[in-house]
């Protein structure tokens, strides 16, 4: 019986994405602002999830103090460094989030006790961009977006009294609103040249029409998608999926939607 244990770490590093075989325009098209000549930096956050049996004697999978020591030795090689200039890992690959998480995986696995399995590394470059790696041939890349919209919970299949009883304040006739935030997770192999599962520039371009359509609108009154179905967060996450699947195809892996900071809804093809 395995139990999963997760510990979170932070480190700060600079990096720059640039392919010397391409001209300025090609680099810009793929890496955007990550091409600036001297680099930029991030407060990286790394979540390390290990799995293993619970030790009879200690009651632990791994002593969290030992896990901290093991991972900090690895992160010392990156903390307050320039990934391109000061580490040997990115001479022949781009220092993208997807490549960095794989490098960290290759360094942490051999340092763990043999009874412990590294289950997942999740690396945040910013609060809106992160990559997950499980040690296989693919990685997951996630990026979050937001839009602000008004809505009203109301079902045409229920009576006014039933609507009021079921949805309460959310049934207010003129509506209320939220800052919706959603994470789009793309799954695939990491491209050897770009170091990405999918170019962020392309992902943003795929999502932007949907944001333009929904942002600063009233979902029930202005969006055809919610004319015949209640604008519950469940239906909103399904609508986001329907729209994004059309442009992203099978690369689209998972969507998480926060209607408020406290209520989260997810839909996808298989567990992330
Ligand atoms: Zn960056
Ligand atoms: Zn609401």
PDB file of N, CA and C in Angstrom, residues 32 36 41 47 51 64 68 81 87 111 115 128 139 146 156 160 172 175 178-179 181 183 188 246 268:
ATOM      1  N   UNK A  32       8.636  34.207 -27.836  1.00  0.00           N
ATOM      2  CA  UNK A  32       8.110  35.503 -27.389  1.00  0.00           C
ATOM      3  C   UNK A  32       9.126  36.281 -26.572  1.00  0.00           C
ATOM      4  N   UNK A  36      14.570  37.803 -24.734  1.00  0.00           N
ATOM      5  CA  UNK A  36      15.340  39.030 -24.419  1.00  0.00           C
ATOM      6  C   UNK A  36      16.795  38.668 -24.104  1.00  0.00           C
ATOM      7  N   UNK A  41      13.941  36.257 -15.082  1.00  0.00           N
ATOM      8  CA  UNK A  41      13.978  35.275 -14.001  1.00  0.00           C
ATOM      9  C   UNK A  41      12.619  34.912 -13.453  1.00  0.00           C
ATOM     10  N   UNK A  47       6.928  21.237  -6.620  1.00  0.00           N
ATOM     11  CA  UNK A  47       6.218  20.310  -5.734  1.00  0.00           C
ATOM     12  C   UNK A  47       6.725  18.906  -6.027  1.00  0.00           C
ATOM     13  N   UNK A  51       6.143   8.473  -3.478  1.00  0.00           N
ATOM     14  CA  UNK A  51       5.215   7.417  -3.078  1.00  0.00           C
ATOM     15  C   UNK A  51       6.004   6.264  -2.485  1.00  0.00           C
ATOM     16  N   UNK A  64      10.244  13.779   6.213  1.00  0.00           N
ATOM     17  CA  UNK A  64      10.150  14.985   5.380  1.00  0.00           C
ATOM     18  C   UNK A  64      11.438  15.811   5.483  1.00  0.00           C
ATOM     19  N   UNK A  68      13.619  16.934   2.324  1.00  0.00           N
ATOM     20  CA  UNK A  68      14.038  18.333   2.184  1.00  0.00           C
ATOM     21  C   UNK A  68      15.536  18.417   1.876  1.00  0.00           C
ATOM     22  N   UNK A  81      20.953  31.146  -9.825  1.00  0.00           N
ATOM     23  CA  UNK A  81      21.850  30.940 -10.959  1.00  0.00           C
ATOM     24  C   UNK A  81      21.132  31.358 -12.238  1.00  0.00           C
ATOM     25  N   UNK A  87      24.642  26.539 -15.351  1.00  0.00           N
ATOM     26  CA  UNK A  87      24.411  25.100 -15.164  1.00  0.00           C
ATOM     27  C   UNK A  87      24.737  24.403 -16.492  1.00  0.00           C
ATOM     28  N   UNK A 111      18.843  10.201  -6.090  1.00  0.00           N
ATOM     29  CA  UNK A 111      19.193  10.624  -4.734  1.00  0.00           C
ATOM     30  C   UNK A 111      18.209  10.099  -3.684  1.00  0.00           C
ATOM     31  N   UNK A 115      13.544   2.602  -1.420  1.00  0.00           N
ATOM     32  CA  UNK A 115      12.152   2.212  -1.117  1.00  0.00           C
ATOM     33  C   UNK A 115      11.149   3.254  -1.597  1.00  0.00           C
ATOM     34  N   UNK A 128       0.861  31.147 -13.122  1.00  0.00           N
ATOM     35  CA  UNK A 128      -0.028  30.822 -14.239  1.00  0.00           C
ATOM     36  C   UNK A 128       0.550  29.791 -15.207  1.00  0.00           C
ATOM     37  N   UNK A 139       4.933  14.891 -21.053  1.00  0.00           N
ATOM     38  CA  UNK A 139       4.806  15.831 -19.936  1.00  0.00           C
ATOM     39  C   UNK A 139       3.494  16.585 -20.102  1.00  0.00           C
ATOM     40  N   UNK A 146      -8.039  33.934 -17.418  1.00  0.00           N
ATOM     41  CA  UNK A 146      -9.205  34.366 -16.656  1.00  0.00           C
ATOM     42  C   UNK A 146     -10.113  35.255 -17.497  1.00  0.00           C
ATOM     43  N   UNK A 156     -34.667  26.313 -17.174  1.00  0.00           N
ATOM     44  CA  UNK A 156     -35.977  26.409 -17.833  1.00  0.00           C
ATOM     45  C   UNK A 156     -36.831  25.179 -17.521  1.00  0.00           C
ATOM     46  N   UNK A 160     -40.450  28.542 -11.251  1.00  0.00           N
ATOM     47  CA  UNK A 160     -39.814  29.664 -10.547  1.00  0.00           C
ATOM     48  C   UNK A 160     -39.535  29.331  -9.080  1.00  0.00           C
ATOM     49  N   UNK A 172     -30.933  35.200  -8.555  1.00  0.00           N
ATOM     50  CA  UNK A 172     -31.280  36.632  -8.693  1.00  0.00           C
ATOM     51  C   UNK A 172     -31.474  37.001 -10.165  1.00  0.00           C
ATOM     52  N   UNK A 175     -28.904  38.920 -12.233  1.00  0.00           N
ATOM     53  CA  UNK A 175     -27.603  38.253 -12.279  1.00  0.00           C
ATOM     54  C   UNK A 175     -26.614  38.737 -11.235  1.00  0.00           C
ATOM     55  N   UNK A 178     -18.615  36.758 -11.623  1.00  0.00           N
ATOM     56  CA  UNK A 178     -17.390  36.163 -11.078  1.00  0.00           C
ATOM     57  C   UNK A 178     -16.185  36.529 -11.939  1.00  0.00           C
ATOM     58  N   UNK A 179     -15.005  36.473 -11.302  1.00  0.00           N
ATOM     59  CA  UNK A 179     -13.758  36.424 -12.057  1.00  0.00           C
ATOM     60  C   UNK A 179     -13.445  34.947 -12.219  1.00  0.00           C
ATOM     61  N   UNK A 181     -11.463  31.758 -13.384  1.00  0.00           N
ATOM     62  CA  UNK A 181     -10.078  31.435 -13.749  1.00  0.00           C
ATOM     63  C   UNK A 181     -10.043  29.976 -14.179  1.00  0.00           C
ATOM     64  N   UNK A 183      -7.501  26.667 -15.847  1.00  0.00           N
ATOM     65  CA  UNK A 183      -6.204  26.130 -16.251  1.00  0.00           C
ATOM     66  C   UNK A 183      -6.427  25.178 -17.407  1.00  0.00           C
ATOM     67  N   UNK A 188       1.658  15.867 -23.968  1.00  0.00           N
ATOM     68  CA  UNK A 188       2.337  15.410 -25.174  1.00  0.00           C
ATOM     69  C   UNK A 188       3.821  15.238 -24.939  1.00  0.00           C
ATOM     70  N   UNK A 246     -11.916  21.825 -30.067  1.00  0.00           N
ATOM     71  CA  UNK A 246     -11.981  22.078 -31.513  1.00  0.00           C
ATOM     72  C   UNK A 246     -10.674  22.638 -32.067  1.00  0.00           C
ATOM     73  N   UNK A 268     -11.798  16.349 -17.996  1.00  0.00           N
ATOM     74  CA  UNK A 268     -10.689  15.943 -18.849  1.00  0.00           C
ATOM     75  C   UNK A 268     -10.841  14.522 -19.324  1.00  0.00           C
TER      76      UNK A 268
END
